[in-house]
C-alpha cells in the first residue's frame, strides 16, 4: 500500500522522517552516515513504516539522496514506503529530472517544499506550489505532498490547502507539540468545518532532552515549548514519554496521521517502536506485516552495522533535522 492509499484507508499512519547525511562530510564520515541511513530505511520499511527522507539542500553542493537510495537499498526494499523530499533550492532542470527519476525507480510520491529562503541556494521558484505545478504537468500520475503550518492563521492555511493551485494530494505540517494543542485544535476545526478532504500528517519532534542550549538553537527553526519541556524532563519523563504524550494529546483533538522527526538514525526503528508502545493501545491500529505502524522487524531482516560503534553518525546528537532547518521553518504559503 502506498502512502496516499494508507492515508485514505481510515487507519492512523505513523511515519519516520530521516535526514540524509550532509553533503560536506568527508568520504569516510559520509559513508558511515549513509550506511546508518540505509539500515534505518530498510528496517523501518520492511516492518511496514513509511519513511520520509529530507532534502539536505542548504548549500551550493547538491547531495542526491535519490541516487544513494537507488544504488544501495537493493530490490527488496518497498519503494512505495519511501517518500523523498524535494525542495525548490535546486535548478528547475534538477527538480524535473529528480521527479522523473523518482517515478522511474518506483517511488510513487514526493513531498515538494520551498526550502528555507534565509540560507543557502536560492529557490528556483518563489513558491513550492509552482514547482508542484511544473511536476504535475510533466507527470500527472505522481503523488505530491505540500505543507501547512498549524501555528499560523488556521483559516488562511486552509485556504492554501483547499486552493485549486495547491497541486498536491496530501500535506505535512510544521512540528507541533502537546503544548500547542490549542493551535492544532483550531486548525483541525477549521479544516473539518470547511470540508477539507486532503489528508495531512502532523509533525512531531523527538526532543531528546531539555538541554537549554539545544532548545535555544531549535527556536530559530521551529516553535519550541521550552518551559513545558524543561518541567517534563525535570519531573522524570523520558524522551519517548514526551513524544508519546504529544501523539496522544493530538489524537484527542482530532489528528489522525503523524510523522516523527529527529529520531536517532542508527536506532530509529527501536525508538519509534518504543514511542508507539507508549501511545494508548486503543488508539493504535493492528500491528501486522501490512500495518503502517512501526513494529519489530524479524530477526532475519536485521542488518548489523558495517562500521565501528564510535563512528560520528552513531551518536545521538542534537543537530537540527533537515526538514526543519532546510525546509520546515514556519511560513505562510509555500
Short mmCIF file of C-alpha atoms in Angstrom, two decimals:
data_model
loop_
_atom_site.label_atom_id
_atom_site.label_comp_id
_atom_site.label_asym_id
_atom_site.label_seq_id
_atom_site.Cartn_x
_atom_site.Cartn_y
_atom_site.Cartn_z
CA UNK A 1 0.00 0.00 0.00
CA UNK A 2 1.42 3.40 -0.94
CA UNK A 3 1.23 6.48 1.27
CA UNK A 4 -1.85 8.08 -0.26
CA UNK A 5 -3.83 4.84 -0.05
CA UNK A 6 -2.75 4.43 3.58
CA UNK A 7 -3.81 7.99 4.43
CA UNK A 8 -7.22 7.35 2.89
CA UNK A 9 -7.68 3.92 4.47
CA UNK A 10 -9.25 5.08 7.74
CA UNK A 11 -6.31 3.85 9.83
CA UNK A 12 -3.78 6.11 11.53
CA UNK A 13 -0.44 6.30 9.74
CA UNK A 14 2.85 6.85 11.54
CA UNK A 15 6.00 7.69 9.61
CA UNK A 16 9.64 8.36 10.41
CA UNK A 17 11.39 11.38 8.98
CA UNK A 18 15.11 10.84 8.41
CA UNK A 19 17.71 13.33 7.36
CA UNK A 20 20.32 12.22 4.79
CA UNK A 21 23.99 12.79 5.59
CA UNK A 22 25.32 16.26 4.91
CA UNK A 23 26.93 16.69 1.53
CA UNK A 24 30.03 18.29 3.04
CA UNK A 25 31.01 15.26 5.15
CA UNK A 26 34.38 13.71 4.46
CA UNK A 27 34.33 10.49 2.43
CA UNK A 28 34.65 8.10 5.38
CA UNK A 29 32.22 10.03 7.58
CA UNK A 30 29.76 10.27 4.71
CA UNK A 31 29.98 6.55 4.03
CA UNK A 32 29.36 5.71 7.69
CA UNK A 33 26.41 8.09 7.82
CA UNK A 34 24.86 6.65 4.67
CA UNK A 35 25.28 3.10 6.00
CA UNK A 36 23.27 4.13 9.06
CA UNK A 37 20.65 5.69 6.78
CA UNK A 38 20.36 2.60 4.56
CA UNK A 39 19.94 0.33 7.57
CA UNK A 40 17.32 2.58 9.14
CA UNK A 41 15.31 2.83 5.91
CA UNK A 42 15.45 -0.93 5.37
CA UNK A 43 14.42 -1.81 8.89
CA UNK A 44 11.59 0.69 9.02
CA UNK A 45 10.11 -0.05 5.59
CA UNK A 46 10.36 -3.82 5.96
CA UNK A 47 8.26 -3.62 9.11
CA UNK A 48 5.67 -1.50 7.30
CA UNK A 49 6.63 2.02 8.36
CA UNK A 50 6.68 4.89 5.89
CA UNK A 51 9.93 6.86 5.72
CA UNK A 52 10.35 10.47 4.63
CA UNK A 53 13.86 11.32 3.51
CA UNK A 54 14.57 15.04 3.64
CA UNK A 55 16.36 17.15 1.05
CA UNK A 56 19.59 18.46 2.57
CA UNK A 57 19.90 21.38 0.16
CA UNK A 58 21.05 24.41 2.11
CA UNK A 59 24.43 24.85 0.46
CA UNK A 60 25.77 25.07 -3.05
CA UNK A 61 26.74 21.40 -3.15
CA UNK A 62 23.83 19.14 -4.05
CA UNK A 63 23.71 15.75 -2.34
CA UNK A 64 21.43 13.49 -4.38
CA UNK A 65 19.62 11.37 -1.81
CA UNK A 66 17.69 9.60 -4.56
CA UNK A 67 20.84 8.39 -6.28
CA UNK A 68 22.15 6.98 -3.00
CA UNK A 69 18.86 5.21 -2.30
CA UNK A 70 18.56 3.62 -5.72
CA UNK A 71 22.17 2.49 -5.72
CA UNK A 72 22.32 1.00 -2.25
CA UNK A 73 18.90 -0.12 -0.98
CA UNK A 74 18.55 -3.15 -3.21
CA UNK A 75 15.46 -4.63 -4.82
CA UNK A 76 13.80 -5.99 -1.68
CA UNK A 77 13.04 -2.63 -0.06
CA UNK A 78 9.45 -1.49 -0.75
CA UNK A 79 9.76 1.77 -2.69
CA UNK A 80 6.12 2.67 -2.01
CA UNK A 81 7.06 3.08 1.66
CA UNK A 82 9.76 5.69 0.93
CA UNK A 83 8.79 9.31 0.23
CA UNK A 84 11.69 11.63 -0.65
CA UNK A 85 11.55 15.37 -0.08
CA UNK A 86 12.36 17.74 -2.92
CA UNK A 87 12.86 21.44 -2.23
CA UNK A 88 12.95 24.26 -4.74
CA UNK A 89 16.55 25.01 -3.70
CA UNK A 90 17.90 23.43 -6.87
CA UNK A 91 17.76 24.35 -10.54
CA UNK A 92 14.49 23.70 -12.36
CA UNK A 93 16.30 21.16 -14.51
CA UNK A 94 17.48 19.26 -11.44
CA UNK A 95 13.98 19.27 -9.90
CA UNK A 96 12.30 17.99 -13.06
CA UNK A 97 14.96 15.33 -13.53
CA UNK A 98 14.72 14.30 -9.87
CA UNK A 99 10.96 13.74 -10.07
CA UNK A 100 11.29 11.80 -13.33
CA UNK A 101 13.97 9.54 -11.86
CA UNK A 102 11.91 9.01 -8.71
CA UNK A 103 8.99 7.81 -10.82
CA UNK A 104 11.20 5.57 -12.96
CA UNK A 105 12.69 3.89 -9.89
CA UNK A 106 9.33 3.13 -8.30
CA UNK A 107 8.87 5.95 -5.78
CA UNK A 108 5.20 6.92 -6.24
CA UNK A 109 5.19 10.06 -4.06
CA UNK A 110 7.24 13.17 -3.33
CA UNK A 111 6.93 15.89 -0.72
CA UNK A 112 7.66 19.17 -2.53
CA UNK A 113 8.63 22.15 -0.37
CA UNK A 114 10.05 25.59 -0.99
CA UNK A 115 13.03 25.36 1.32
CA UNK A 116 14.46 27.94 3.71
CA UNK A 117 14.86 31.30 1.97
CA UNK A 118 17.27 32.66 4.56
CA UNK A 119 20.25 30.40 3.88
CA UNK A 120 21.97 28.57 1.06
CA UNK A 121 20.98 28.23 -2.57
CA UNK A 122 18.08 30.43 -3.77
CA UNK A 123 14.80 28.76 -4.73
CA UNK A 124 14.24 28.14 -8.43
CA UNK A 125 10.61 29.29 -7.98
CA UNK A 126 9.05 31.67 -5.46
CA UNK A 127 6.54 29.17 -4.05
CA UNK A 128 6.52 25.38 -3.76
CA UNK A 129 3.08 25.11 -5.40
CA UNK A 130 4.67 26.45 -8.59
CA UNK A 131 7.18 23.62 -8.58
CA UNK A 132 4.42 21.09 -7.88
CA UNK A 133 2.51 22.52 -10.83
CA UNK A 134 5.53 22.00 -13.09
CA UNK A 135 5.95 18.43 -11.88
CA UNK A 136 2.24 17.69 -12.25
CA UNK A 137 2.25 18.93 -15.84
CA UNK A 138 5.16 16.63 -16.62
CA UNK A 139 3.74 13.58 -14.83
CA UNK A 140 0.09 13.63 -13.69
CA UNK A 141 0.49 10.21 -12.06
CA UNK A 142 2.95 11.37 -9.37
CA UNK A 143 1.50 11.80 -5.88
CA UNK A 144 2.66 15.12 -4.45
CA UNK A 145 2.64 16.47 -0.93
CA UNK A 146 2.79 20.06 0.28
CA UNK A 147 2.99 21.96 3.55
CA UNK A 148 0.83 23.64 6.20
CA UNK A 149 1.58 25.49 9.42
CA UNK A 150 -0.88 24.98 12.31
CA UNK A 151 0.87 27.78 14.22
CA UNK A 152 -0.30 30.32 11.63
CA UNK A 153 -3.83 31.63 10.99
CA UNK A 154 -5.93 28.46 10.51
CA UNK A 155 -8.39 29.95 8.02
CA UNK A 156 -5.60 31.18 5.78
CA UNK A 157 -3.80 27.85 5.98
CA UNK A 158 -6.98 26.00 4.98
CA UNK A 159 -7.38 28.48 2.12
CA UNK A 160 -3.99 27.40 0.81
CA UNK A 161 -4.69 23.69 1.24
CA UNK A 162 -8.11 23.90 -0.43
CA UNK A 163 -6.95 26.05 -3.36
CA UNK A 164 -7.11 24.61 -6.86
CA UNK A 165 -3.47 25.53 -7.39
CA UNK A 166 -2.19 23.60 -4.36
CA UNK A 167 -1.28 20.80 -6.78
CA UNK A 168 -0.97 18.06 -4.19
CA UNK A 169 -2.86 15.11 -2.74
CA UNK A 170 -1.66 15.40 0.88
CA UNK A 171 0.26 17.72 3.15
CA UNK A 172 2.70 17.66 6.05
CA UNK A 173 2.65 20.20 8.85
CA UNK A 174 5.18 22.15 10.81
CA UNK A 175 6.22 20.41 14.02
CA UNK A 176 3.67 20.67 16.84
CA UNK A 177 3.62 19.57 20.47
CA UNK A 178 1.05 18.74 23.13
CA UNK A 179 1.89 22.21 24.43
CA UNK A 180 0.41 23.53 21.16
CA UNK A 181 -2.88 21.64 21.46
CA UNK A 182 -5.00 24.79 21.23
CA UNK A 183 -3.41 25.90 17.94
CA UNK A 184 -3.72 22.41 16.48
CA UNK A 185 -7.34 22.15 17.59
CA UNK A 186 -8.19 25.43 15.84
CA UNK A 187 -6.52 24.22 12.67
CA UNK A 188 -8.31 20.84 12.76
CA UNK A 189 -11.66 22.50 13.49
CA UNK A 190 -11.23 24.91 10.57
CA UNK A 191 -10.35 22.08 8.19
CA UNK A 192 -13.33 19.98 9.28
CA UNK A 193 -15.79 22.88 9.21
CA UNK A 194 -14.79 23.79 5.68
CA UNK A 195 -14.86 20.21 4.43
CA UNK A 196 -11.17 19.85 3.61
CA UNK A 197 -10.69 16.27 2.42
CA UNK A 198 -6.98 16.42 1.61
CA UNK A 199 -5.24 14.27 4.28
CA UNK A 200 -2.45 15.70 6.39
CA UNK A 201 0.36 14.30 8.52
CA UNK A 202 1.33 16.30 11.59
CA UNK A 203 4.98 16.67 12.54
CA UNK A 204 6.13 15.57 15.99
CA UNK A 205 9.66 16.37 17.11
CA UNK A 206 11.58 13.82 19.17
CA UNK A 207 13.12 16.05 21.85
CA UNK A 208 15.98 14.02 23.28
CA UNK A 209 16.46 16.25 26.33
CA UNK A 210 15.70 19.70 27.69
CA UNK A 211 19.26 20.90 27.20
CA UNK A 212 18.88 24.72 27.27
CA UNK A 213 21.45 25.32 24.55
CA UNK A 214 19.80 22.82 22.20
CA UNK A 215 16.30 24.19 22.81
CA UNK A 216 17.50 27.75 22.28
CA UNK A 217 19.13 26.73 18.99
CA UNK A 218 15.97 24.95 17.84
CA UNK A 219 13.91 28.10 18.44
CA UNK A 220 15.46 29.55 15.29
CA UNK A 221 13.73 26.86 13.21
CA UNK A 222 10.54 25.76 14.98
CA UNK A 223 8.23 26.72 17.85
CA UNK A 224 9.83 25.14 20.93
CA UNK A 225 7.80 24.90 24.18
CA UNK A 226 10.99 25.15 26.22
CA UNK A 227 9.42 25.79 29.64
CA UNK A 228 7.00 22.90 29.34
CA UNK A 229 9.67 20.51 28.11
CA UNK A 230 12.03 21.54 30.89
CA UNK A 231 9.37 20.79 33.50
CA UNK A 232 8.57 17.39 31.99
CA UNK A 233 12.15 16.19 31.78
CA UNK A 234 12.88 17.53 35.28
CA UNK A 235 9.91 15.50 36.56
CA UNK A 236 11.49 12.32 35.20
CA UNK A 237 9.86 11.93 31.79
CA UNK A 238 11.93 10.21 29.13
CA UNK A 239 12.24 11.44 25.55
CA UNK A 240 9.91 8.64 24.47
CA UNK A 241 7.39 9.62 27.16
CA UNK A 242 7.29 13.21 25.94
CA UNK A 243 6.91 12.23 22.29
CA UNK A 244 4.13 9.74 23.08
CA UNK A 245 2.36 12.38 25.16
CA UNK A 246 2.32 14.68 22.15
CA UNK A 247 0.82 11.99 19.91
CA UNK A 248 -1.88 11.07 22.45
CA UNK A 249 -2.82 14.70 23.03
CA UNK A 250 -3.03 15.49 19.32
CA UNK A 251 -5.16 12.39 18.74
CA UNK A 252 -7.56 13.76 21.36
CA UNK A 253 -8.04 16.96 19.32
CA UNK A 254 -8.65 15.07 16.09
CA UNK A 255 -5.25 14.48 14.49
CA UNK A 256 -5.00 11.11 12.77
CA UNK A 257 -1.64 10.84 10.96
CA UNK A 258 1.86 11.64 12.21
CA UNK A 259 5.48 11.78 11.18
CA UNK A 260 8.21 11.77 13.82
CA UNK A 261 11.38 13.75 13.15
CA UNK A 262 14.80 13.91 14.84
CA UNK A 263 14.92 10.18 15.55
CA UNK A 264 18.48 8.91 16.10
CA UNK A 265 19.17 7.31 12.73
CA UNK A 266 21.08 4.26 13.98
CA UNK A 267 18.24 3.42 16.42
CA UNK A 268 15.26 4.86 14.56
CA UNK A 269 13.28 1.61 14.38
CA UNK A 270 13.59 0.82 18.09
CA UNK A 271 12.99 4.36 19.30
CA UNK A 272 9.88 4.75 17.14
CA UNK A 273 8.56 1.37 18.31
CA UNK A 274 9.13 2.41 21.93
CA UNK A 275 7.23 5.67 21.38
CA UNK A 276 4.27 3.92 19.81
CA UNK A 277 4.19 1.34 22.61
CA UNK A 278 3.56 4.23 24.99
CA UNK A 279 0.65 5.57 22.91
CA UNK A 280 -2.70 4.25 24.17
CA UNK A 281 -3.20 0.78 22.60
CA UNK A 282 -6.86 1.51 21.92
CA UNK A 283 -5.85 4.31 19.58
CA UNK A 284 -3.40 2.15 17.62
CA UNK A 285 -4.17 0.10 14.52
CA UNK A 286 -3.34 -3.60 14.41
CA UNK A 287 0.36 -4.29 14.11
CA UNK A 288 0.96 -6.81 11.37
CA UNK A 289 3.04 -7.22 8.26
CA UNK A 290 0.91 -4.79 6.25
CA UNK A 291 0.43 -2.23 9.02
CA UNK A 292 1.53 1.38 8.64
CA UNK A 293 2.69 1.36 12.26
CA UNK A 294 6.25 0.61 13.30
CA UNK A 295 6.59 -2.94 14.63
CA UNK A 296 9.51 -5.14 15.48
CA UNK A 297 11.45 -6.30 12.45
CA UNK A 298 12.03 -10.05 12.34
CA UNK A 299 15.48 -11.18 13.32
CA UNK A 300 16.12 -12.50 9.83
CA UNK A 301 15.66 -8.97 8.48
CA UNK A 302 18.11 -7.29 10.81
CA UNK A 303 21.31 -5.83 9.44
CA UNK A 304 24.45 -5.49 11.50
CA UNK A 305 26.33 -2.18 11.30
CA UNK A 306 29.23 -2.23 8.89
CA UNK A 307 31.41 0.25 10.79
CA UNK A 308 32.69 0.91 14.24
CA UNK A 309 30.34 1.83 17.05
CA UNK A 310 32.17 5.11 17.58
CA UNK A 311 31.55 6.42 14.08
CA UNK A 312 30.25 10.01 14.16
CA UNK A 313 26.91 9.02 12.67
CA UNK A 314 26.30 6.61 15.54
CA UNK A 315 25.99 9.32 18.15
CA UNK A 316 22.57 10.56 19.19
CA UNK A 317 23.45 14.21 18.69
CA UNK A 318 21.08 17.13 18.90
CA UNK A 319 21.51 18.59 15.44
CA UNK A 320 18.61 20.25 13.69
CA UNK A 321 16.96 17.81 11.24
CA UNK A 322 16.91 18.64 7.57
CA UNK A 323 13.15 19.06 7.22
CA UNK A 324 13.22 21.79 9.85
CA UNK A 325 16.47 23.51 9.02
CA UNK A 326 16.22 23.11 5.26
CA UNK A 327 12.56 23.38 4.51
CA UNK A 328 10.39 23.28 7.58
CA UNK A 329 10.71 26.68 9.15
CA UNK A 330 7.34 28.33 9.92
CA UNK A 331 5.97 30.00 6.83
CA UNK A 332 2.76 31.12 5.28
CA UNK A 333 2.14 29.88 1.78
CA UNK A 334 4.73 27.73 0.08
#
